Amino acid sequence: MKVSEAVGRALCAAGVHQVFGVVGSGNFHVTNAMIAAGARFVAARHEGGATTMADSYARTSGEAAVVSVHQGPGLTNAMTGIAEAAKSRTPLIVLAAEVTEPRSNFYVDQEALAHAVGAAAVRVTSAGEAVGQTCAAVRLAVRERRTVLLNLPLPVQALEVPESALAQAVPPAPRPAVEPDAAEVAAFAELLGRSRRPVFVAGRGAREPGAREALAALAERYGALLATSAVARGLFHGDPWSLDVSGGFASPLAVELIQGADLIVGWGCALNMWTMRHGRLIGVDATVVQVDDDPSALGAHRPVRLGVTGDVRLTARRLSGTGGEAREGYRTPQTAAALAARLRWHDVPYEDTGTRERIDPRTLGIALDEILPAERVVGVDSGNFMGYPTMYLSVPDEKGFCFTQAFQSIGLGLATTIGAALARPDRLPVAALGDGGALMSAVELDTVRRLGLPMVVVVYDDEAYGAEVHHFGPDGHPLDTVRFPPTDIAAVGRGYGFEAVTVRTRADLKAVADWVAGPRSAPLLIDAKVVADQGAWWLEEAFRGH
């Protein structure tokens, strides 16, 4: 067999069974080899979309994925998605054909591109090493939580490999859980024992199996309130002591309670500017503890009193075994009453600024949350609008929300939702996009329709790059570069085979309810013409730190 076939078969033998991509001459044979070996292949319409689909699939499923691209421009088209995945430590293999002749029009320094955005790079260098190098790439992705570029040079692809070489292709052992140091656990237990108002903030590192249960049990013992970063939203869904999201998206009550904490613990959470509102959520007298299995993450964004190197689940369990009586802590009757009455953004009074032509995004979110089935998986693009679907559309658990925002690029939301939908076919996929991101990624509407996904795509259409409008507009700067003429985005959706509705008032949402109740024979696009009178609350918080 050729190296191209051996690499494709080795990827599957190493446990990777989902591949996305755009196929050209350079990655044609290796992609078909993966399909022949049993992998599920999803053809995207653009390499950027394919990469983000693979990224979100891996995040939602908990399994490594592959994105397959052509040499040169295929890889450069994918770079924004690769940067997002690398910053998010997604276990992803970017399988790229490669030319090695500098005079070729396809030549770029592909390894340098990977390193520039924080990805690792592995190259298949010979027939004899092809299978081993392929498995090394998978091992690096899985065990080190890395996005890995696997370069497959064209001259090497044509070399012969003996069938026996595949015997060495086996799935890598899982990443070992990091056991916390006993002295650090003891110091942590002492801080917990002295605390009267503890708040736990769980992040990406708490999305691992068993972490939720371990944290909930520890929080109950010490009377801690529970919150998450945006990427872990839904982790504590249904817990009466959950504050939902900490940071820029937090509700007024969540902000009040977090600022009142005397101990804040980040569990697999970076405690960065977004999650802590540039540090404003940390009270003057609050003690800060951070738990992470990567020691370089401890204190990376703000000073901490104690950093514990350890797996979230194991550390929480070790603390639960340190003895001591259960206490009320922050879980007082007054806190319980406040949480029951006014935690959700739905419960926060607001002045509806909608008109006959434009709907208030808060009104839209509240109505959609009521209409759409609760078992959903939500993907959100970036922009001024993004806080509204993030906080007004509830999700059943941490697998119901996929937030590709580490690089903060617009245009990723639709592909994010496609990948998450394929990982959770039991749930209704909901893509929330701004008009800028929707038009930037509209080509992947074809992928939604082609795959037969029963997706709802909600476009928050303010005919502008709203973040820039509301950031620069108050200072009198010209805004012609960030405003656009009206676009019939519903018509664009129909052109791709969607059912579509233009929403200007709450009454227009009856068409959405009818779609939910009907056969859902085609995906649905909602072109929501939203008011553009003010910047979102989270954006004001973000820019306050600049």
Coordinates of C-alpha atoms in Angstrom, one line a residue:
M1 CA 0.0 0.0 0.0
K2 CA 1.0 3.6 -0.5
V3 CA 2.0 5.9 2.4
S4 CA -1.2 7.9 1.8
E5 CA -3.3 4.8 2.5
A6 CA -1.1 3.8 5.4
V7 CA -1.5 7.2 7.1
G8 CA -5.3 7.2 6.6
R9 CA -5.7 3.6 8.0
A10 CA -3.3 4.4 10.9
L11 CA -5.3 7.4 12.0
C12 CA -8.4 5.2 12.3
A13 CA -6.5 2.4 14.0
A14 CA -5.2 5.0 16.5
G15 CA -8.8 5.7 17.4
V16 CA -9.8 8.7 15.3
H17 CA -13.1 8.1 13.5
Q18 CA -14.4 11.5 12.6
V19 CA -12.9 13.5 9.7
F20 CA -14.0 16.8 8.2
G21 CA -12.4 18.5 5.2
V22 CA -12.3 19.9 1.7
V23 CA -10.7 17.4 -0.6
G24 CA -8.2 18.3 -3.4
S25 CA -5.6 16.4 -5.2
G26 CA -3.1 16.4 -2.4
N27 CA -5.4 14.9 0.3
F28 CA -7.6 12.8 -2.0
H29 CA -6.1 9.4 -1.4
V30 CA -5.5 9.8 2.4
T31 CA -9.0 11.0 3.0
N32 CA -10.5 8.1 1.0
A33 CA -8.3 5.7 3.0
M34 CA -9.8 7.0 6.2
I35 CA -13.3 6.5 4.8
A36 CA -12.5 3.0 3.7
A37 CA -11.1 2.2 7.1
G38 CA -14.5 3.2 8.7
A39 CA -14.2 6.9 9.4
R40 CA -17.2 9.2 9.0
F41 CA -16.3 12.0 6.5
V42 CA -18.1 15.3 6.4
A43 CA -17.3 17.5 3.4
A44 CA -17.4 21.2 4.2
R45 CA -17.5 24.0 1.6
H46 CA -14.5 25.9 3.1
E47 CA -11.5 24.7 5.0
G48 CA -12.1 27.2 7.7
G49 CA -15.6 25.8 8.3
A50 CA -14.2 22.2 8.2
T51 CA -11.6 23.0 10.9
T52 CA -14.1 24.6 13.2
M53 CA -16.5 21.7 12.7
A54 CA -13.7 19.3 13.7
D55 CA -12.8 21.6 16.7
S56 CA -16.4 21.7 18.0
Y57 CA -17.0 18.0 17.4
A58 CA -13.9 17.2 19.5
R59 CA -15.0 19.6 22.3
T60 CA -18.6 18.2 22.4
S61 CA -17.8 14.5 22.0
G62 CA -14.6 14.4 24.1
E63 CA -12.9 12.6 21.2
A64 CA -10.1 13.7 18.9
A65 CA -11.1 14.6 15.4
V66 CA -9.3 15.1 12.0
V67 CA -9.6 17.9 9.5
S68 CA -8.1 17.0 6.1
V69 CA -6.9 19.8 3.8
H70 CA -5.0 20.4 0.6
Q71 CA -1.4 21.6 0.5
G72 CA -0.7 25.4 0.6
P73 CA -4.0 27.3 0.2
G74 CA -6.0 24.5 1.8
L75 CA -4.0 25.0 5.0
T76 CA -4.0 28.8 4.9
N77 CA -7.7 28.8 4.4
A78 CA -8.0 26.8 7.7
M79 CA -5.7 28.9 9.8
T80 CA -8.3 30.9 11.8
G81 CA -10.0 27.7 12.8
I82 CA -6.6 26.1 13.7
A83 CA -5.7 29.2 15.8
E84 CA -9.0 28.9 17.7
A85 CA -8.5 25.2 18.3
A86 CA -4.9 25.6 19.4
K87 CA -5.7 28.4 21.9
S88 CA -8.5 26.2 23.3
R89 CA -6.2 23.1 23.6
T90 CA -8.5 21.0 21.5
P91 CA -7.2 17.5 20.6
L92 CA -7.3 18.0 16.8
I93 CA -5.2 16.5 14.0
V94 CA -4.9 18.8 11.0
L95 CA -4.0 16.4 8.2
A96 CA -2.4 18.5 5.4
A97 CA -0.8 17.5 2.2
E98 CA 2.5 19.3 1.7
V99 CA 4.8 20.3 -1.2
T100 CA 8.5 20.5 -0.3
E101 CA 9.8 22.2 -3.5
P102 CA 10.2 25.9 -2.7
R103 CA 9.5 26.9 -6.3
S104 CA 6.1 25.3 -6.3
N105 CA 3.2 27.7 -6.4
F106 CA 1.7 25.7 -3.5
Y107 CA 4.8 26.1 -1.3
V108 CA 4.5 27.8 2.1
D109 CA 6.3 26.9 5.3
Q110 CA 3.5 24.9 6.8
E111 CA 5.3 24.0 10.0
A112 CA 6.0 27.7 10.7
L113 CA 2.3 28.4 10.1
A114 CA 1.4 25.9 12.8
H115 CA 3.9 27.2 15.3
A116 CA 2.7 30.8 14.6
V117 CA -0.7 30.1 16.0
G118 CA 0.3 27.7 18.8
A119 CA -0.2 24.3 17.2
A120 CA 2.3 21.5 17.2
A121 CA 3.7 20.1 14.0
V122 CA 4.7 16.5 12.9
R123 CA 5.9 15.5 9.5
V124 CA 5.7 12.1 7.8
T125 CA 9.3 11.8 6.5
S126 CA 9.5 8.3 5.1
A127 CA 7.7 5.1 4.3
G128 CA 9.3 3.3 7.2
E129 CA 8.3 5.9 9.7
A130 CA 4.9 6.9 8.3
V131 CA 2.7 4.8 10.6
G132 CA 4.8 5.6 13.7
Q133 CA 4.8 9.3 13.0
T134 CA 1.1 9.3 12.4
C135 CA 0.4 7.6 15.7
A136 CA 2.8 10.1 17.4
A137 CA 0.7 13.0 16.1
V138 CA -2.5 11.3 17.6
R139 CA -0.7 10.7 20.8
L140 CA 0.5 14.3 21.1
A141 CA -3.1 15.5 20.4
V142 CA -4.7 13.3 23.0
R143 CA -2.2 13.1 25.8
E144 CA -1.1 16.8 25.6
R145 CA -4.4 18.3 24.6
R146 CA -2.8 19.9 21.5
T147 CA -3.9 20.8 18.0
V148 CA -1.4 19.1 15.8
L149 CA -0.5 19.7 12.1
L150 CA 0.4 16.4 10.5
N151 CA 2.2 17.3 7.3
L152 CA 2.1 14.7 4.5
P153 CA 4.6 15.6 1.7
L154 CA 3.4 14.7 -1.8
P155 CA 6.6 12.7 -2.7
V156 CA 6.4 10.6 0.4
Q157 CA 2.7 9.8 -0.2
A158 CA 3.5 7.7 -3.2
L159 CA 6.1 5.4 -1.5
E160 CA 5.3 1.8 -0.7
V161 CA 4.6 0.6 2.9
P162 CA 4.3 -3.1 3.9
E163 CA 0.9 -4.1 5.3
S164 CA 2.6 -5.3 8.4
A165 CA 3.5 -1.7 9.4
L166 CA 0.0 -1.1 10.5
A167 CA 0.4 -3.5 13.4
Q168 CA 2.0 -0.6 15.4
A169 CA -1.0 1.6 15.0
V170 CA -3.0 1.5 18.3
P171 CA -5.0 4.1 20.2
P172 CA -2.9 6.1 22.7
A173 CA -3.4 5.7 26.4
P174 CA -5.7 8.4 27.8
R175 CA -4.1 11.4 29.3
P176 CA -3.3 10.5 32.9
A177 CA -5.1 12.4 35.6
V178 CA -2.7 14.6 37.7
E179 CA -2.8 13.7 41.4
P180 CA -2.6 16.8 43.6
D181 CA 0.2 17.2 46.1
A182 CA -0.9 16.4 49.6
A183 CA 0.5 19.5 51.1
E184 CA -1.3 21.7 48.6
V185 CA -4.6 19.8 49.4
A186 CA -4.0 20.4 53.1
A187 CA -3.4 24.1 52.5
F188 CA -6.5 24.3 50.3
A189 CA -8.6 22.5 53.0
E190 CA -7.5 25.1 55.6
L191 CA -8.6 28.0 53.4
L192 CA -12.0 26.3 52.7
G193 CA -12.4 25.6 56.5
R194 CA -12.0 29.4 57.2
S195 CA -14.2 30.5 54.4
R196 CA -17.8 31.7 55.1
R197 CA -18.8 32.7 51.6
P198 CA -17.0 30.5 49.1
V199 CA -17.7 30.5 45.3
F200 CA -16.5 27.8 42.9
V201 CA -15.9 28.9 39.3
A202 CA -15.5 25.9 37.0
G203 CA -14.0 26.2 33.6
R204 CA -13.0 24.0 30.6
G205 CA -11.0 21.7 32.9
A206 CA -14.1 20.8 34.8
R207 CA -15.9 19.4 31.8
E208 CA -14.2 16.0 32.2
P209 CA -16.3 13.0 33.4
G210 CA -17.0 13.0 37.1
A211 CA -15.9 16.5 37.7
R212 CA -19.4 18.0 38.1
E213 CA -20.4 15.4 40.7
A214 CA -17.1 15.9 42.7
L215 CA -17.4 19.7 42.7
A216 CA -21.1 19.6 43.6
A217 CA -20.4 17.3 46.6
L218 CA -17.6 19.5 47.8
A219 CA -19.6 22.7 47.4
E220 CA -22.5 21.2 49.4
R221 CA -20.1 20.3 52.2
Y222 CA -18.6 23.8 52.5
G223 CA -21.7 25.8 51.5
A224 CA -20.2 27.1 48.2
L225 CA -22.1 28.7 45.4
L226 CA -21.4 27.3 41.9
A227 CA -20.5 29.3 38.7
T228 CA -18.8 28.5 35.4
S229 CA -16.8 30.3 32.8
A230 CA -18.6 30.7 29.5
V231 CA -17.1 27.6 27.9
A232 CA -18.4 25.4 30.7
R233 CA -21.9 26.9 30.7
G234 CA -24.5 24.3 31.7
L235 CA -22.2 22.3 33.9
F236 CA -24.3 23.0 37.0
H237 CA -27.7 23.3 35.2
G238 CA -30.5 22.4 37.6
D239 CA -28.5 22.9 40.8
P240 CA -30.3 25.4 43.0
W241 CA -27.0 26.9 44.1
S242 CA -25.8 27.6 40.6
L243 CA -25.0 31.2 39.6
D244 CA -24.7 30.2 35.9
V245 CA -21.9 32.1 34.1
S246 CA -19.3 34.3 35.9
G247 CA -17.9 37.3 34.1
G248 CA -19.1 39.6 31.4
F249 CA -22.3 37.6 30.8
A250 CA -23.2 37.3 34.5
S251 CA -26.5 38.4 35.7
P252 CA -26.7 41.4 38.2
L253 CA -27.4 38.9 41.1
A254 CA -24.5 36.6 40.1
V255 CA -22.2 39.7 40.1
E256 CA -23.4 40.7 43.5
L257 CA -22.9 37.3 45.0
I258 CA -19.5 36.7 43.4
Q259 CA -18.2 40.1 44.6
G260 CA -19.4 39.2 48.1
A261 CA -17.3 36.0 48.2
D262 CA -14.5 35.7 50.7
L263 CA -13.0 32.8 48.7
I264 CA -13.0 32.3 45.0
V265 CA -11.8 29.0 43.5
G266 CA -11.1 28.6 39.8
W267 CA -11.4 24.9 39.0
G268 CA -9.8 24.3 35.6
C269 CA -10.6 27.9 34.9
A270 CA -8.2 30.6 33.8
L271 CA -9.8 33.4 35.9
N272 CA -9.0 35.7 33.0
M273 CA -10.4 39.2 32.1
W274 CA -13.6 37.7 30.7
T275 CA -14.4 35.4 33.6
M276 CA -13.4 37.9 36.4
R277 CA -14.3 41.2 34.6
H278 CA -10.7 42.4 34.7
G279 CA -10.6 41.4 38.3
R280 CA -13.6 43.5 39.4
L281 CA -15.5 40.4 40.5
I282 CA -12.9 39.7 43.1
G283 CA -13.6 41.5 46.4
V284 CA -10.8 43.4 48.2
D285 CA -10.6 40.8 51.0
A286 CA -11.3 37.8 48.9
T287 CA -8.8 34.9 48.8
V288 CA -8.2 33.4 45.3
V289 CA -7.3 29.7 44.7
Q290 CA -6.8 28.1 41.4
V291 CA -6.7 24.4 40.5
D292 CA -5.3 23.2 37.2
D293 CA -3.5 20.1 35.9
D294 CA -1.2 22.4 33.9
P295 CA 1.2 24.2 36.4
S296 CA 1.9 27.0 33.8
A297 CA -1.8 28.0 34.0
L298 CA -1.7 28.8 37.7
G299 CA -1.6 32.6 38.3
A300 CA -1.2 33.2 34.6
H301 CA -3.9 35.9 34.5
R302 CA -4.0 37.2 38.1
P303 CA -2.3 36.6 41.4
V304 CA -3.6 33.7 43.4
R305 CA -3.1 32.9 47.1
L306 CA -2.8 29.2 46.4
G307 CA -2.2 27.3 43.2
V308 CA -2.9 23.6 43.2
T309 CA -1.5 21.4 40.4
G310 CA -4.0 18.6 39.9
D311 CA -7.0 17.2 38.1
V312 CA -10.2 18.9 39.0
R313 CA -12.1 15.7 39.9
L314 CA -9.3 14.1 41.9
T315 CA -8.5 17.4 43.8
A316 CA -12.2 17.8 44.7
R317 CA -12.4 14.2 45.9
R318 CA -9.2 14.5 48.0
L319 CA -10.6 17.6 49.7
S320 CA -13.9 15.8 50.4
G321 CA -11.8 13.2 52.3
T322 CA -10.1 15.7 54.6
G323 CA -12.7 15.6 57.4
G324 CA -14.6 18.4 59.1
E325 CA -18.3 19.0 59.5
A326 CA -20.6 20.3 56.8
R327 CA -21.4 24.0 57.0
E328 CA -24.0 26.5 55.7
G329 CA -21.4 28.8 54.2
Y330 CA -22.9 31.0 51.4
R331 CA -26.0 28.8 51.2
T332 CA -28.2 30.8 53.5
P333 CA -32.0 31.1 53.2
Q334 CA -31.5 34.7 52.0
T335 CA -29.3 33.5 49.2
A336 CA -31.7 30.8 48.3
A337 CA -34.6 33.2 48.0
A338 CA -32.6 35.6 45.9
L339 CA -31.5 32.9 43.5
A340 CA -35.0 31.6 43.1
A341 CA -36.4 35.0 42.3
R342 CA -33.9 36.9 40.2
L343 CA -30.9 34.8 39.0
R344 CA -31.7 34.5 35.3
W345 CA -31.5 37.3 32.8
H346 CA -35.1 36.4 32.0
D347 CA -36.0 37.8 35.5
V348 CA -34.2 41.1 35.1
P349 CA -36.6 43.9 34.2
Y350 CA -35.8 45.8 31.0
E351 CA -37.4 48.4 28.8
D352 CA -38.4 46.7 25.5
T353 CA -37.0 49.0 22.8
G354 CA -38.5 47.0 19.9
T355 CA -40.6 48.6 17.2
R356 CA -42.8 47.4 14.4
E357 CA -39.7 47.0 12.3
R358 CA -37.2 45.6 14.8
I359 CA -37.3 43.2 17.7
D360 CA -35.5 43.7 21.0
P361 CA -32.8 40.8 21.3
R362 CA -33.9 40.2 24.9
T363 CA -37.5 39.7 23.8
L364 CA -36.3 37.5 21.0
G365 CA -34.2 35.3 23.4
I366 CA -36.9 34.9 26.0
A367 CA -39.4 33.9 23.4
L368 CA -37.1 31.4 21.6
D369 CA -36.2 29.8 24.9
E370 CA -39.8 29.1 25.5
I371 CA -40.5 27.8 21.9
L372 CA -37.5 25.7 21.2
P373 CA -37.1 22.2 22.8
A374 CA -35.1 22.2 26.0
E375 CA -32.8 19.3 24.7
R376 CA -30.6 21.5 22.5
V377 CA -27.0 22.2 21.6
V378 CA -26.3 25.8 21.1
G379 CA -23.3 27.3 19.2
V380 CA -22.7 31.1 19.3
D381 CA -20.7 33.3 16.9
S382 CA -18.8 36.4 18.1
G383 CA -20.1 40.0 18.1
N384 CA -22.1 42.5 20.0
F385 CA -25.1 40.2 20.0
M386 CA -23.5 37.2 21.5
G387 CA -24.5 37.6 25.1
Y388 CA -28.2 37.4 24.3
P389 CA -28.3 33.9 22.9
T390 CA -25.6 32.8 25.4
M391 CA -27.6 33.8 28.5
Y392 CA -31.2 33.8 27.3
L393 CA -31.1 30.3 25.6
S394 CA -30.8 27.7 28.4
V395 CA -28.9 24.5 27.8
P396 CA -29.3 21.1 29.6
D397 CA -25.7 20.6 30.5
E398 CA -22.1 21.5 29.5
K399 CA -22.4 19.4 26.4
G400 CA -25.3 21.6 25.2
F401 CA -23.2 24.7 24.7
C402 CA -20.2 25.1 22.4
F403 CA -18.3 28.4 22.6
T404 CA -15.4 28.8 20.1
Q405 CA -14.3 32.2 21.4
A406 CA -10.6 31.8 22.4
F407 CA -9.5 33.7 19.3
Q408 CA -12.7 35.8 19.2
S409 CA -13.1 35.6 15.4
I410 CA -16.5 36.2 13.9
G411 CA -17.7 33.7 11.3
L412 CA -17.2 30.5 13.3
G413 CA -20.6 30.0 14.9
L414 CA -22.3 28.1 12.1
A415 CA -19.5 25.6 11.7
T416 CA -19.3 25.3 15.5
T417 CA -22.9 24.2 15.6
I418 CA -22.5 21.8 12.8
G419 CA -19.7 20.0 14.6
A420 CA -21.6 20.0 17.9
A421 CA -24.7 18.7 16.2
L422 CA -22.9 15.7 14.7
A423 CA -21.5 15.0 18.2
R424 CA -25.0 15.2 19.8
P425 CA -27.5 14.0 17.2
D426 CA -30.0 13.5 19.9
R427 CA -30.5 17.3 20.4
L428 CA -31.8 20.2 18.4
P429 CA -28.9 22.2 17.1
V430 CA -29.3 26.0 17.4
A431 CA -26.8 28.3 15.8
A432 CA -26.8 31.9 17.0
L433 CA -25.1 34.3 14.6
G434 CA -24.7 38.0 13.9
D435 CA -25.4 39.2 10.4
G436 CA -21.6 39.7 9.8
G437 CA -20.7 36.2 10.9
A438 CA -23.7 34.7 9.1
L439 CA -22.8 36.2 5.7
M440 CA -19.1 35.4 6.3
S441 CA -19.9 31.7 6.7
A442 CA -23.1 31.4 4.6
V443 CA -21.4 28.8 2.4
E444 CA -21.8 26.2 5.2
L445 CA -25.6 26.6 5.0
D446 CA -25.1 24.1 2.2
T447 CA -23.4 21.7 4.6
V448 CA -26.3 21.9 7.0
R449 CA -28.9 21.2 4.3
R450 CA -26.8 18.5 2.7
L451 CA -26.3 16.6 6.0
G452 CA -30.0 16.9 6.7
L453 CA -29.5 18.5 10.1
P454 CA -32.7 19.8 11.7
M455 CA -30.9 23.0 12.7
V456 CA -32.3 26.3 13.7
V457 CA -30.1 29.2 12.6
V458 CA -30.9 32.5 14.3
V459 CA -29.4 35.6 12.7
Y460 CA -29.3 38.7 14.9
D461 CA -29.3 41.2 12.1
D462 CA -28.5 44.8 13.0
E463 CA -27.0 45.5 9.5
A464 CA -23.6 46.3 11.1
Y465 CA -20.6 45.1 12.9
G466 CA -22.3 46.1 16.1
A467 CA -19.3 45.9 18.5
E468 CA -17.5 48.6 16.5
V469 CA -20.6 50.7 16.1
H470 CA -21.2 50.9 19.8
H471 CA -17.5 51.2 20.7
F472 CA -16.6 54.0 18.4
G473 CA -20.0 55.7 17.8
P474 CA -20.3 57.5 21.1
D475 CA -17.0 59.3 20.4
G476 CA -18.4 60.7 17.1
H477 CA -16.2 58.6 14.8
P478 CA -17.6 57.9 11.3
L479 CA -19.2 54.5 11.1
D480 CA -19.7 54.0 7.3
T481 CA -17.0 51.3 7.3
V482 CA -19.0 49.1 9.8
R483 CA -22.5 49.6 8.6
F484 CA -24.1 47.9 5.7
P485 CA -27.3 48.1 3.6
P486 CA -30.2 45.8 4.4
T487 CA -29.8 42.2 3.2
D488 CA -32.6 39.6 2.9
I489 CA -30.9 36.9 4.8
A490 CA -34.1 34.8 4.9
A491 CA -33.9 34.7 1.1
V492 CA -30.3 33.6 1.3
G493 CA -31.4 30.7 3.5
R494 CA -34.2 29.7 1.1
G495 CA -31.6 29.6 -1.7
Y496 CA -29.7 27.0 0.3
G497 CA -32.9 24.9 0.9
F498 CA -33.9 26.2 4.3
E499 CA -37.3 27.2 5.5
A500 CA -36.9 30.8 6.5
V501 CA -38.8 33.5 8.3
T502 CA -38.1 37.2 8.9
V503 CA -38.8 38.2 12.4
R504 CA -39.5 41.9 13.3
T505 CA -41.9 41.4 16.2
R506 CA -42.8 38.7 18.7
A507 CA -45.8 37.8 16.7
D508 CA -43.6 36.7 13.8
L509 CA -42.2 33.9 15.9
K510 CA -45.4 31.9 15.4
A511 CA -43.7 30.5 12.3
V512 CA -40.9 29.2 14.5
A513 CA -43.4 27.4 16.8
D514 CA -45.1 25.9 13.7
W515 CA -41.7 24.6 12.5
V516 CA -41.0 23.1 15.9
A517 CA -44.4 21.4 15.9
G518 CA -44.1 20.2 12.3
P519 CA -42.1 17.5 10.5
R520 CA -39.0 19.7 10.3
S521 CA -38.3 18.4 6.8
A522 CA -35.8 21.3 6.2
P523 CA -33.6 23.3 8.5
L524 CA -34.9 26.7 9.7
L525 CA -33.3 30.1 9.3
I526 CA -34.6 33.0 11.4
D527 CA -33.6 36.4 10.1
A528 CA -34.3 38.5 13.2
K529 CA -34.1 42.2 12.5
V530 CA -32.9 43.3 15.9
V531 CA -32.8 46.8 17.4
A532 CA -29.4 48.5 17.2
D533 CA -29.9 51.3 19.7
Q534 CA -27.3 50.3 22.3
G535 CA -24.2 48.1 22.9
A536 CA -24.7 44.9 24.8
W537 CA -24.1 44.9 28.5
W538 CA -21.2 42.4 28.3
L539 CA -19.5 44.6 25.6
E540 CA -19.6 47.6 27.9
E541 CA -17.9 45.6 30.6
A542 CA -15.2 44.3 28.2
F543 CA -14.3 47.7 26.9
R544 CA -14.3 49.2 30.4
G545 CA -11.0 47.4 30.9
H546 CA -9.3 49.1 27.9

